[in-house]
Every structure is written in C-alpha cells, then in structure tokens.
C-alpha cells in the first residue's frame, strides 16, 4: 500500500525483482504509481497500479475482493501507507490526531481484516506492517504518529498469534530515519539533530527497508513471525 513513492515504491520494485506480481496501491498519485509499474515491467516484472484509500473500510474490501477475483490469491500484504501530521501534544488538534490514526492505524486494520479470509483459505500468507522506531520509543512532536505506529506493533503481535495456525506469518519493520519525501520536509536543523543520533552516521535508504521486507516475505523467513525488525542504523538502541 502507498507504493507510488518513498519506501513503498522501493518495496514494490524490490518485491518484483524477487518474482512477486505486485499490486502497486496508491491513493491520489495515479501517474506516479504508473511510473512504478513501468519501471517494474521494463525490468521484466509484472505489476499493476490500483487505487484505494486504505483508511476507507469499504473501499479496502472492494479493492481486495477485486484483486482476489482477478488473481485468485494474495500471498503477501505489505501495509506501508502512512502519513505524518506532527505537532506538540499541547497544541495538537483532534483533526491532526484523527487523520494520522485513520491511515496509519485503521488502514492497517482495514487491509488485514479483508485479506485474512483469503490467506486463511490458502493456508499461506505473509503480512508485513511498516511501523517506526517512533512507535517503539516515542518521539517529541509525534504523539499521534507514535501512537499509531505502536498500535501497528500490537496488531502485528495479535495477528501473528491468531493467524499462525493457518501458516500465515505477521511481522513488522520499524525504520528509523529514511531518505524519502516524508522526511524531506524536515528543516536542516531537524535533519542534523536526527542524524546526530544515528551511530552509522547516515540516513537509511528505502532499499534498506525494502530488503528487510523482502526477507520477511521470502521462504527463508518461514519460521519468523510476531517480530519487529528495526532498520535504523542503531539509532534507537
Ligand atoms: P511517503 O510520504 O514518501 O510515502 C507514503 C505513501 O503512502 C505515499 O505514496 C502516500 O500517497 C501513501 N498514502 C498516504 N495515505 C494513503 C491512503 N489513505 N491510502 C493509500 N495510500 C496512502 O513516506 P515514506 O517515508 O515512504 O513512508 C512509508 C512508510 O514508512 C510509512 O508508513 C511511514 O510511516 C514509515 N516510516 C517512514 C520513515 C522515514 O524516515 N521515511 C521512518 C519510519 C517509518
């Protein structure tokens, strides 16, 4: 989900290289999603761009039913779509809180809810949720975002226990500071402050998050479930 740019775009490209048929989900950016599809197909892969606002429960159901009816199965779900609306708690509006919760938290529920049936019938599935180190350790100015990303970990753990008996693994990847359009909006001062906390001394690349996702989706990770893999250059330890 949210695969038209940033980490989601790279996950789509990396998964296609591994042989996955990729549904490049987007909400508003059809042209960018089509660019991702073009990049995949030109490299010999198979992909299709499909619009869906993940925060809409009914739309998520229609989106997944359409894919199941045309492709007959869904092996891997990567819940990547996410937004930020940062601000200090004392000044945070209800709208700021609700907007972030509706995409980052409810969106993951919507997609997991509607994919669980087909994965259970298949007796096979991989769900990989993109959390954040902010959800594990908190971050000033990100009360709403951290809450949703901690919620993603909770959903990951419960789903791993519930769906495990049907051979479905559920894991999360928690990135640190990754170079994407989401972090490009930070000021130079904010970027320098963030970088100073990273022992590896650099920002992460979308490819480095996508590699963890691809591993969790691979046969090599068949016995790994209910885990959170942190990809943050040792920033949070
Ligand atoms: P980004 O803003 O570049 O990309 C997010 C994508 O999600 C966009 O394509 C956007 O259109 C899509 N999206 C937003 N709302 C949507 C909706 N309702 N339905 C469908 N798609 C929607 O951000 P990114 O940096 O690539 O982040 C990807 C994920 O990684 C997010 O969940 C984010 O919280 C997480 N993350 C990012 C960082 C980082 O440093 N960049 C760190 C930790 C976690």
PDB file of C-alpha atoms and ligand atoms in Angstrom:
ATOM      1  CA  UNK A   1       0.000   0.000   0.000  1.00  0.00           C
ATOM      2  CA  UNK A   2       1.120   3.592  -0.607  1.00  0.00           C
ATOM      3  CA  UNK A   3       3.559   2.384  -3.265  1.00  0.00           C
ATOM      4  CA  UNK A   4       3.718   5.401  -5.563  1.00  0.00           C
ATOM      5  CA  UNK A   5       6.735   6.920  -3.808  1.00  0.00           C
ATOM      6  CA  UNK A   6       9.268   6.595  -0.989  1.00  0.00           C
ATOM      7  CA  UNK A   7       9.674   3.307   0.864  1.00  0.00           C
ATOM      8  CA  UNK A   8       6.514   1.770  -0.659  1.00  0.00           C
ATOM      9  CA  UNK A   9       7.762   2.438  -4.188  1.00  0.00           C
ATOM     10  CA  UNK A  10      11.047   0.683  -3.418  1.00  0.00           C
ATOM     11  CA  UNK A  11       9.274  -2.246  -1.726  1.00  0.00           C
ATOM     12  CA  UNK A  12       7.193  -2.720  -4.891  1.00  0.00           C
ATOM     13  CA  UNK A  13      10.321  -2.658  -7.090  1.00  0.00           C
ATOM     14  CA  UNK A  14      12.344  -4.951  -4.804  1.00  0.00           C
ATOM     15  CA  UNK A  15       9.499  -7.452  -4.442  1.00  0.00           C
ATOM     16  CA  UNK A  16       9.008  -7.521  -8.230  1.00  0.00           C
ATOM     17  CA  UNK A  17      12.733  -8.298  -8.639  1.00  0.00           C
ATOM     18  CA  UNK A  18      12.178 -11.269  -6.320  1.00  0.00           C
ATOM     19  CA  UNK A  19       9.450 -12.500  -8.677  1.00  0.00           C
ATOM     20  CA  UNK A  20       6.311 -11.185  -6.986  1.00  0.00           C
ATOM     21  CA  UNK A  21       3.385  -9.987  -9.089  1.00  0.00           C
ATOM     22  CA  UNK A  22       2.912  -6.586  -7.481  1.00  0.00           C
ATOM     23  CA  UNK A  23      -0.251  -4.564  -6.971  1.00  0.00           C
ATOM     24  CA  UNK A  24       1.066  -1.001  -6.680  1.00  0.00           C
ATOM     25  CA  UNK A  25      -1.564   0.597  -4.445  1.00  0.00           C
ATOM     26  CA  UNK A  26      -1.928   4.376  -4.400  1.00  0.00           C
ATOM     27  CA  UNK A  27      -4.486   6.837  -3.108  1.00  0.00           C
ATOM     28  CA  UNK A  28      -4.125  10.057  -5.139  1.00  0.00           C
ATOM     29  CA  UNK A  29      -0.976   9.749  -7.265  1.00  0.00           C
ATOM     30  CA  UNK A  30      -2.053   7.666 -10.277  1.00  0.00           C
ATOM     31  CA  UNK A  31       0.723   8.982 -12.558  1.00  0.00           C
ATOM     32  CA  UNK A  32       3.476   8.178 -10.038  1.00  0.00           C
ATOM     33  CA  UNK A  33       2.024   4.712  -9.430  1.00  0.00           C
ATOM     34  CA  UNK A  34       2.010   4.101 -13.200  1.00  0.00           C
ATOM     35  CA  UNK A  35       5.694   5.143 -13.274  1.00  0.00           C
ATOM     36  CA  UNK A  36       6.450   2.452 -10.688  1.00  0.00           C
ATOM     37  CA  UNK A  37       4.539  -0.108 -12.785  1.00  0.00           C
ATOM     38  CA  UNK A  38       6.514   0.987 -15.872  1.00  0.00           C
ATOM     39  CA  UNK A  39       9.830   0.614 -14.054  1.00  0.00           C
ATOM     40  CA  UNK A  40       8.844  -2.899 -12.934  1.00  0.00           C
ATOM     41  CA  UNK A  41       7.534  -4.082 -16.300  1.00  0.00           C
ATOM     42  CA  UNK A  42      10.506  -2.625 -18.207  1.00  0.00           C
ATOM     43  CA  UNK A  43      12.775  -4.691 -15.965  1.00  0.00           C
ATOM     44  CA  UNK A  44      10.776  -7.827 -16.895  1.00  0.00           C
ATOM     45  CA  UNK A  45       8.494  -7.905 -13.852  1.00  0.00           C
ATOM     46  CA  UNK A  46       4.720  -7.905 -13.519  1.00  0.00           C
ATOM     47  CA  UNK A  47       2.758  -5.133 -11.795  1.00  0.00           C
ATOM     48  CA  UNK A  48      -0.480  -3.209 -11.856  1.00  0.00           C
ATOM     49  CA  UNK A  49      -1.463   0.096 -10.222  1.00  0.00           C
ATOM     50  CA  UNK A  50      -4.751   0.035  -8.299  1.00  0.00           C
ATOM     51  CA  UNK A  51      -6.293   2.977  -6.427  1.00  0.00           C
ATOM     52  CA  UNK A  52      -7.592   2.562  -2.882  1.00  0.00           C
ATOM     53  CA  UNK A  53      -7.737   4.817   0.139  1.00  0.00           C
ATOM     54  CA  UNK A  54      -6.654   2.354   2.833  1.00  0.00           C
ATOM     55  CA  UNK A  55      -8.395   4.335   5.559  1.00  0.00           C
ATOM     56  CA  UNK A  56     -11.803   3.570   3.976  1.00  0.00           C
ATOM     57  CA  UNK A  57     -13.069   0.223   5.335  1.00  0.00           C
ATOM     58  CA  UNK A  58     -15.497  -0.473   2.465  1.00  0.00           C
ATOM     59  CA  UNK A  59     -13.076   0.693  -0.230  1.00  0.00           C
ATOM     60  CA  UNK A  60     -10.395  -1.628   1.187  1.00  0.00           C
ATOM     61  CA  UNK A  61     -12.862  -4.534   0.952  1.00  0.00           C
ATOM     62  CA  UNK A  62     -13.754  -3.745  -2.669  1.00  0.00           C
ATOM     63  CA  UNK A  63     -10.040  -3.288  -3.541  1.00  0.00           C
ATOM     64  CA  UNK A  64      -9.018  -6.674  -2.120  1.00  0.00           C
ATOM     65  CA  UNK A  65     -12.067  -8.538  -3.473  1.00  0.00           C
ATOM     66  CA  UNK A  66     -11.240  -7.222  -6.957  1.00  0.00           C
ATOM     67  CA  UNK A  67      -7.637  -8.453  -6.693  1.00  0.00           C
ATOM     68  CA  UNK A  68      -8.717 -11.853  -5.371  1.00  0.00           C
ATOM     69  CA  UNK A  69     -11.307 -12.272  -8.136  1.00  0.00           C
ATOM     70  CA  UNK A  70      -8.747 -11.487 -10.846  1.00  0.00           C
ATOM     71  CA  UNK A  71      -5.559 -13.064  -9.404  1.00  0.00           C
ATOM     72  CA  UNK A  72      -7.246 -15.824  -7.320  1.00  0.00           C
ATOM     73  CA  UNK A  73      -4.855 -15.355  -4.364  1.00  0.00           C
ATOM     74  CA  UNK A  74      -2.929 -12.851  -2.286  1.00  0.00           C
ATOM     75  CA  UNK A  75       0.303 -14.223  -0.853  1.00  0.00           C
ATOM     76  CA  UNK A  76       1.862 -11.102   0.608  1.00  0.00           C
ATOM     77  CA  UNK A  77       0.367  -7.921   2.062  1.00  0.00           C
ATOM     78  CA  UNK A  78       2.713  -5.040   2.865  1.00  0.00           C
ATOM     79  CA  UNK A  79       0.981  -2.306   4.864  1.00  0.00           C
ATOM     80  CA  UNK A  80       3.222   0.648   4.081  1.00  0.00           C
ATOM     81  CA  UNK A  81       0.849   3.613   3.550  1.00  0.00           C
ATOM     82  CA  UNK A  82       1.395   6.203   6.244  1.00  0.00           C
ATOM     83  CA  UNK A  83       1.234   9.915   6.911  1.00  0.00           C
ATOM     84  CA  UNK A  84       2.529  12.395   9.492  1.00  0.00           C
ATOM     85  CA  UNK A  85       0.830  15.470  10.923  1.00  0.00           C
ATOM     86  CA  UNK A  86       3.428  16.420  13.513  1.00  0.00           C
ATOM     87  CA  UNK A  87       2.903  18.882  16.333  1.00  0.00           C
ATOM     88  CA  UNK A  88       3.333  19.222  20.061  1.00  0.00           C
ATOM     89  CA  UNK A  89       0.719  17.450  22.174  1.00  0.00           C
ATOM     90  CA  UNK A  90      -0.372  20.644  23.947  1.00  0.00           C
ATOM     91  CA  UNK A  91      -1.281  22.131  20.562  1.00  0.00           C
ATOM     92  CA  UNK A  92      -2.414  19.036  18.673  1.00  0.00           C
ATOM     93  CA  UNK A  93      -5.867  19.293  17.101  1.00  0.00           C
ATOM     94  CA  UNK A  94      -8.393  16.480  17.056  1.00  0.00           C
ATOM     95  CA  UNK A  95      -8.262  16.577  13.243  1.00  0.00           C
ATOM     96  CA  UNK A  96      -4.469  16.086  13.334  1.00  0.00           C
ATOM     97  CA  UNK A  97      -4.866  13.050  15.574  1.00  0.00           C
ATOM     98  CA  UNK A  98      -7.764  11.526  13.631  1.00  0.00           C
ATOM     99  CA  UNK A  99      -6.130  11.956  10.211  1.00  0.00           C
ATOM    100  CA  UNK A 100      -2.984  10.083  11.225  1.00  0.00           C
ATOM    101  CA  UNK A 101      -4.969   7.395  13.058  1.00  0.00           C
ATOM    102  CA  UNK A 102      -7.248   6.810  10.068  1.00  0.00           C
ATOM    103  CA  UNK A 103      -4.386   5.974   7.677  1.00  0.00           C
ATOM    104  CA  UNK A 104      -1.587   4.553   9.851  1.00  0.00           C
ATOM    105  CA  UNK A 105      -3.738   2.599  12.322  1.00  0.00           C
ATOM    106  CA  UNK A 106      -7.231   1.995  10.923  1.00  0.00           C
ATOM    107  CA  UNK A 107      -5.749   1.496   7.442  1.00  0.00           C
ATOM    108  CA  UNK A 108      -3.709  -1.460   8.689  1.00  0.00           C
ATOM    109  CA  UNK A 109      -6.797  -2.945  10.363  1.00  0.00           C
ATOM    110  CA  UNK A 110      -8.851  -2.492   7.165  1.00  0.00           C
ATOM    111  CA  UNK A 111      -6.310  -4.259   4.986  1.00  0.00           C
ATOM    112  CA  UNK A 112      -5.532  -7.068   7.470  1.00  0.00           C
ATOM    113  CA  UNK A 113      -9.242  -7.609   8.109  1.00  0.00           C
ATOM    114  CA  UNK A 114     -10.119  -8.025   4.448  1.00  0.00           C
ATOM    115  CA  UNK A 115      -7.064 -10.090   3.471  1.00  0.00           C
ATOM    116  CA  UNK A 116      -7.243 -12.501   6.400  1.00  0.00           C
ATOM    117  CA  UNK A 117     -10.077 -14.607   4.886  1.00  0.00           C
ATOM    118  CA  UNK A 118      -8.280 -15.390   1.634  1.00  0.00           C
ATOM    119  CA  UNK A 119      -4.948 -16.070   3.368  1.00  0.00           C
ATOM    120  CA  UNK A 120      -6.678 -18.412   5.829  1.00  0.00           C
ATOM    121  CA  UNK A 121      -8.343 -20.310   2.964  1.00  0.00           C
ATOM    122  CA  UNK A 122      -4.983 -20.525   1.147  1.00  0.00           C
ATOM    123  CA  UNK A 123      -3.323 -21.724   4.353  1.00  0.00           C
ATOM    124  CA  UNK A 124      -0.479 -19.434   3.397  1.00  0.00           C
ATOM    125  CA  UNK A 125       0.244 -15.762   3.753  1.00  0.00           C
ATOM    126  CA  UNK A 126       2.738 -13.112   4.730  1.00  0.00           C
ATOM    127  CA  UNK A 127       1.716  -9.828   6.293  1.00  0.00           C
ATOM    128  CA  UNK A 128       4.406  -7.199   6.799  1.00  0.00           C
ATOM    129  CA  UNK A 129       3.446  -3.961   8.533  1.00  0.00           C
ATOM    130  CA  UNK A 130       5.615  -0.851   8.419  1.00  0.00           C
ATOM    131  CA  UNK A 131       5.853   0.576  11.938  1.00  0.00           C
ATOM    132  CA  UNK A 132       8.526   3.061  13.072  1.00  0.00           C
ATOM    133  CA  UNK A 133      11.072   3.470  15.842  1.00  0.00           C
ATOM    134  CA  UNK A 134       8.785   6.327  16.973  1.00  0.00           C
ATOM    135  CA  UNK A 135       6.231   3.638  17.845  1.00  0.00           C
ATOM    136  CA  UNK A 136       8.761   1.732  19.952  1.00  0.00           C
ATOM    137  CA  UNK A 137      10.491   4.582  21.785  1.00  0.00           C
ATOM    138  CA  UNK A 138       8.319   7.674  21.235  1.00  0.00           C
ATOM    139  CA  UNK A 139       9.318  10.959  19.631  1.00  0.00           C
ATOM    140  CA  UNK A 140       8.533  14.508  20.770  1.00  0.00           C
ATOM    141  CA  UNK A 141       6.166  16.185  18.327  1.00  0.00           C
ATOM    142  CA  UNK A 142       4.825  12.853  17.117  1.00  0.00           C
ATOM    143  CA  UNK A 143       2.276  11.874  19.792  1.00  0.00           C
ATOM    144  CA  UNK A 144      -0.284  10.901  17.136  1.00  0.00           C
ATOM    145  CA  UNK A 145       2.197   9.184  14.799  1.00  0.00           C
ATOM    146  CA  UNK A 146       3.969   7.244  17.590  1.00  0.00           C
ATOM    147  CA  UNK A 147       0.633   6.039  18.947  1.00  0.00           C
ATOM    148  CA  UNK A 148      -0.400   4.666  15.566  1.00  0.00           C
ATOM    149  CA  UNK A 149       2.968   3.004  14.989  1.00  0.00           C
ATOM    150  CA  UNK A 150       2.851   1.375  18.450  1.00  0.00           C
ATOM    151  CA  UNK A 151      -0.669   0.259  17.533  1.00  0.00           C
ATOM    152  CA  UNK A 152       0.728  -1.357  14.393  1.00  0.00           C
ATOM    153  CA  UNK A 153       3.051  -3.435  16.590  1.00  0.00           C
ATOM    154  CA  UNK A 154       0.077  -4.533  18.726  1.00  0.00           C
ATOM    155  CA  UNK A 155      -1.893  -5.547  15.647  1.00  0.00           C
ATOM    156  CA  UNK A 156       1.163  -7.428  14.323  1.00  0.00           C
ATOM    157  CA  UNK A 157       1.571  -9.433  17.535  1.00  0.00           C
ATOM    158  CA  UNK A 158      -2.103 -10.383  17.882  1.00  0.00           C
ATOM    159  CA  UNK A 159      -2.440 -11.271  14.199  1.00  0.00           C
ATOM    160  CA  UNK A 160       0.715 -13.433  14.395  1.00  0.00           C
ATOM    161  CA  UNK A 161      -0.867 -15.443  17.227  1.00  0.00           C
ATOM    162  CA  UNK A 162      -4.302 -15.634  15.606  1.00  0.00           C
ATOM    163  CA  UNK A 163      -3.252 -16.441  12.051  1.00  0.00           C
ATOM    164  CA  UNK A 164      -0.187 -18.597  12.790  1.00  0.00           C
ATOM    165  CA  UNK A 165      -2.207 -21.842  12.872  1.00  0.00           C
ATOM    166  CA  UNK A 166      -3.138 -21.148   9.210  1.00  0.00           C
ATOM    167  CA  UNK A 167       0.512 -20.804   8.166  1.00  0.00           C
ATOM    168  CA  UNK A 168       0.375 -17.020   7.974  1.00  0.00           C
ATOM    169  CA  UNK A 169       3.326 -15.055   9.351  1.00  0.00           C
ATOM    170  CA  UNK A 170       2.847 -11.474  10.519  1.00  0.00           C
ATOM    171  CA  UNK A 171       5.814  -9.211  11.187  1.00  0.00           C
ATOM    172  CA  UNK A 172       6.638  -5.528  11.373  1.00  0.00           C
ATOM    173  CA  UNK A 173       9.555  -3.487  10.117  1.00  0.00           C
ATOM    174  CA  UNK A 174      10.381  -0.365  12.132  1.00  0.00           C
ATOM    175  CA  UNK A 175      12.511   2.070  10.136  1.00  0.00           C
ATOM    176  CA  UNK A 176      14.492   4.888  11.687  1.00  0.00           C
ATOM    177  CA  UNK A 177      15.344   7.957   9.624  1.00  0.00           C
ATOM    178  CA  UNK A 178      14.982   7.062   5.929  1.00  0.00           C
ATOM    179  CA  UNK A 179      15.510   9.452   2.972  1.00  0.00           C
ATOM    180  CA  UNK A 180      12.026   9.801   1.422  1.00  0.00           C
ATOM    181  CA  UNK A 181       9.554  12.588   0.587  1.00  0.00           C
ATOM    182  CA  UNK A 182       8.183  12.146   4.145  1.00  0.00           C
ATOM    183  CA  UNK A 183      11.476  13.188   5.756  1.00  0.00           C
ATOM    184  CA  UNK A 184      12.429  15.675   3.011  1.00  0.00           C
ATOM    185  CA  UNK A 185      10.033  18.196   4.575  1.00  0.00           C
ATOM    186  CA  UNK A 186      12.110  18.401   7.788  1.00  0.00           C
ATOM    187  CA  UNK A 187      14.212  21.520   8.357  1.00  0.00           C
ATOM    188  CA  UNK A 188      18.003  21.340   8.119  1.00  0.00           C
ATOM    189  CA  UNK A 189      18.196  21.750  11.918  1.00  0.00           C
ATOM    190  CA  UNK A 190      15.788  18.837  12.450  1.00  0.00           C
ATOM    191  CA  UNK A 191      17.721  16.689   9.976  1.00  0.00           C
ATOM    192  CA  UNK A 192      21.061  17.437  11.642  1.00  0.00           C
ATOM    193  CA  UNK A 193      19.598  16.673  15.079  1.00  0.00           C
ATOM    194  CA  UNK A 194      18.234  13.353  13.823  1.00  0.00           C
ATOM    195  CA  UNK A 195      21.496  12.428  12.113  1.00  0.00           C
ATOM    196  CA  UNK A 196      23.485  13.103  15.294  1.00  0.00           C
ATOM    197  CA  UNK A 197      21.585  10.240  16.966  1.00  0.00           C
ATOM    198  CA  UNK A 198      22.481   7.655  14.299  1.00  0.00           C
ATOM    199  CA  UNK A 199      25.646   5.649  15.135  1.00  0.00           C
ATOM    200  CA  UNK A 200      26.042   4.600  11.492  1.00  0.00           C
ATOM    201  CA  UNK A 201      26.303   8.308  10.695  1.00  0.00           C
ATOM    202  CA  UNK A 202      23.906   8.471   7.761  1.00  0.00           C
ATOM    203  CA  UNK A 203      20.223   8.280   6.873  1.00  0.00           C
ATOM    204  CA  UNK A 204      18.807   4.983   5.699  1.00  0.00           C
ATOM    205  CA  UNK A 205      17.785   4.295   2.109  1.00  0.00           C
ATOM    206  CA  UNK A 206      14.380   2.955   1.012  1.00  0.00           C
ATOM    207  CA  UNK A 207      16.284  -0.035  -0.455  1.00  0.00           C
ATOM    208  CA  UNK A 208      17.485  -0.947   3.047  1.00  0.00           C
ATOM    209  CA  UNK A 209      13.915  -1.088   4.388  1.00  0.00           C
ATOM    210  CA  UNK A 210      12.725  -2.965   1.295  1.00  0.00           C
ATOM    211  CA  UNK A 211      15.458  -5.591   1.825  1.00  0.00           C
ATOM    212  CA  UNK A 212      14.077  -6.399   5.293  1.00  0.00           C
ATOM    213  CA  UNK A 213      10.553  -6.627   3.871  1.00  0.00           C
ATOM    214  CA  UNK A 214      11.702  -8.910   1.045  1.00  0.00           C
ATOM    215  CA  UNK A 215      13.465 -11.160   3.564  1.00  0.00           C
ATOM    216  CA  UNK A 216      10.334 -11.438   5.725  1.00  0.00           C
ATOM    217  CA  UNK A 217       8.322 -12.323   2.622  1.00  0.00           C
ATOM    218  CA  UNK A 218      10.825 -14.963   1.496  1.00  0.00           C
ATOM    219  CA  UNK A 219      10.869 -18.709   2.218  1.00  0.00           C
ATOM    220  CA  UNK A 220      13.962 -18.139   4.389  1.00  0.00           C
ATOM    221  CA  UNK A 221      11.731 -16.323   6.915  1.00  0.00           C
ATOM    222  CA  UNK A 222       9.055 -19.031   7.091  1.00  0.00           C
ATOM    223  CA  UNK A 223       9.589 -19.580  10.847  1.00  0.00           C
ATOM    224  CA  UNK A 224       9.795 -15.896  11.797  1.00  0.00           C
ATOM    225  CA  UNK A 225       6.518 -14.389  12.999  1.00  0.00           C
ATOM    226  CA  UNK A 226       5.401 -11.802  15.528  1.00  0.00           C
ATOM    227  CA  UNK A 227       8.708  -9.922  15.260  1.00  0.00           C
ATOM    228  CA  UNK A 228       9.641  -6.287  14.774  1.00  0.00           C
ATOM    229  CA  UNK A 229      12.799  -5.799  12.714  1.00  0.00           C
ATOM    230  CA  UNK A 230      14.338  -2.393  13.367  1.00  0.00           C
ATOM    231  CA  UNK A 231      16.146  -0.822  10.390  1.00  0.00           C
ATOM    232  CA  UNK A 232      17.636   2.343  11.867  1.00  0.00           C
ATOM    233  CA  UNK A 233      21.449   2.326  11.804  1.00  0.00           C
ATOM    234  CA  UNK A 234      21.435   1.658  15.583  1.00  0.00           C
ATOM    235  CA  UNK A 235      19.650   4.970  16.221  1.00  0.00           C
ATOM    236  CA  UNK A 236      17.201   3.642  18.798  1.00  0.00           C
ATOM    237  CA  UNK A 237      19.196   1.075  20.738  1.00  0.00           C
TER     238      UNK A 237
HETATM  239  P1  LIG B   1       5.930   8.897   1.898  1.00  0.00           P
HETATM  240  O1  LIG B   1       5.111  10.022   2.377  1.00  0.00           O
HETATM  241  O2  LIG B   1       7.023   9.168   0.945  1.00  0.00           O
HETATM  242  O3  LIG B   1       5.009   7.756   1.279  1.00  0.00           O
HETATM  243  C1  LIG B   1       3.817   7.341   1.882  1.00  0.00           C
HETATM  244  C2  LIG B   1       2.895   6.829   0.815  1.00  0.00           C
HETATM  245  O4  LIG B   1       1.647   6.465   1.417  1.00  0.00           O
HETATM  246  C3  LIG B   1       2.587   7.897  -0.243  1.00  0.00           C
HETATM  247  O5  LIG B   1       2.720   7.330  -1.518  1.00  0.00           O
HETATM  248  C4  LIG B   1       1.132   8.244   0.043  1.00  0.00           C
HETATM  249  O6  LIG B   1       0.421   8.664  -1.092  1.00  0.00           O
HETATM  250  C5  LIG B   1       0.607   6.933   0.582  1.00  0.00           C
HETATM  251  N1  LIG B   1      -0.647   7.114   1.313  1.00  0.00           N
HETATM  252  C6  LIG B   1      -0.927   8.058   2.249  1.00  0.00           C
HETATM  253  N2  LIG B   1      -2.184   7.945   2.656  1.00  0.00           N
HETATM  254  C7  LIG B   1      -2.736   6.906   1.972  1.00  0.00           C
HETATM  255  C8  LIG B   1      -4.009   6.299   1.958  1.00  0.00           C
HETATM  256  N3  LIG B   1      -5.008   6.764   2.736  1.00  0.00           N
HETATM  257  N4  LIG B   1      -4.225   5.243   1.154  1.00  0.00           N
HETATM  258  C9  LIG B   1      -3.233   4.766   0.362  1.00  0.00           C
HETATM  259  N5  LIG B   1      -2.001   5.301   0.317  1.00  0.00           N
HETATM  260  C10 LIG B   1      -1.753   6.365   1.119  1.00  0.00           C
HETATM  261  O7  LIG B   1       6.505   8.191   3.201  1.00  0.00           O
HETATM  262  P2  LIG B   1       7.661   7.092   3.408  1.00  0.00           P
HETATM  263  O8  LIG B   1       8.760   7.762   4.115  1.00  0.00           O
HETATM  264  O9  LIG B   1       7.919   6.345   2.163  1.00  0.00           O
HETATM  265  O10 LIG B   1       6.911   6.158   4.469  1.00  0.00           O
HETATM  266  C11 LIG B   1       6.413   4.870   4.179  1.00  0.00           C
HETATM  267  C12 LIG B   1       6.063   4.191   5.484  1.00  0.00           C
HETATM  268  O11 LIG B   1       7.242   4.088   6.285  1.00  0.00           O
HETATM  269  C13 LIG B   1       5.039   4.954   6.308  1.00  0.00           C
HETATM  270  O12 LIG B   1       4.183   4.048   6.970  1.00  0.00           O
HETATM  271  C14 LIG B   1       5.908   5.675   7.316  1.00  0.00           C
HETATM  272  O13 LIG B   1       5.198   5.992   8.488  1.00  0.00           O
HETATM  273  C15 LIG B   1       7.001   4.656   7.548  1.00  0.00           C
HETATM  274  N6  LIG B   1       8.246   5.197   8.093  1.00  0.00           N
HETATM  275  C16 LIG B   1       8.996   6.098   7.392  1.00  0.00           C
HETATM  276  C17 LIG B   1      10.162   6.588   7.946  1.00  0.00           C
HETATM  277  C18 LIG B   1      11.057   7.554   7.227  1.00  0.00           C
HETATM  278  O14 LIG B   1      12.056   8.008   7.821  1.00  0.00           O
HETATM  279  N7  LIG B   1      10.804   7.931   5.986  1.00  0.00           N
HETATM  280  C19 LIG B   1      10.567   6.153   9.218  1.00  0.00           C
HETATM  281  C20 LIG B   1       9.776   5.258   9.907  1.00  0.00           C
HETATM  282  C21 LIG B   1       8.618   4.776   9.332  1.00  0.00           C
END
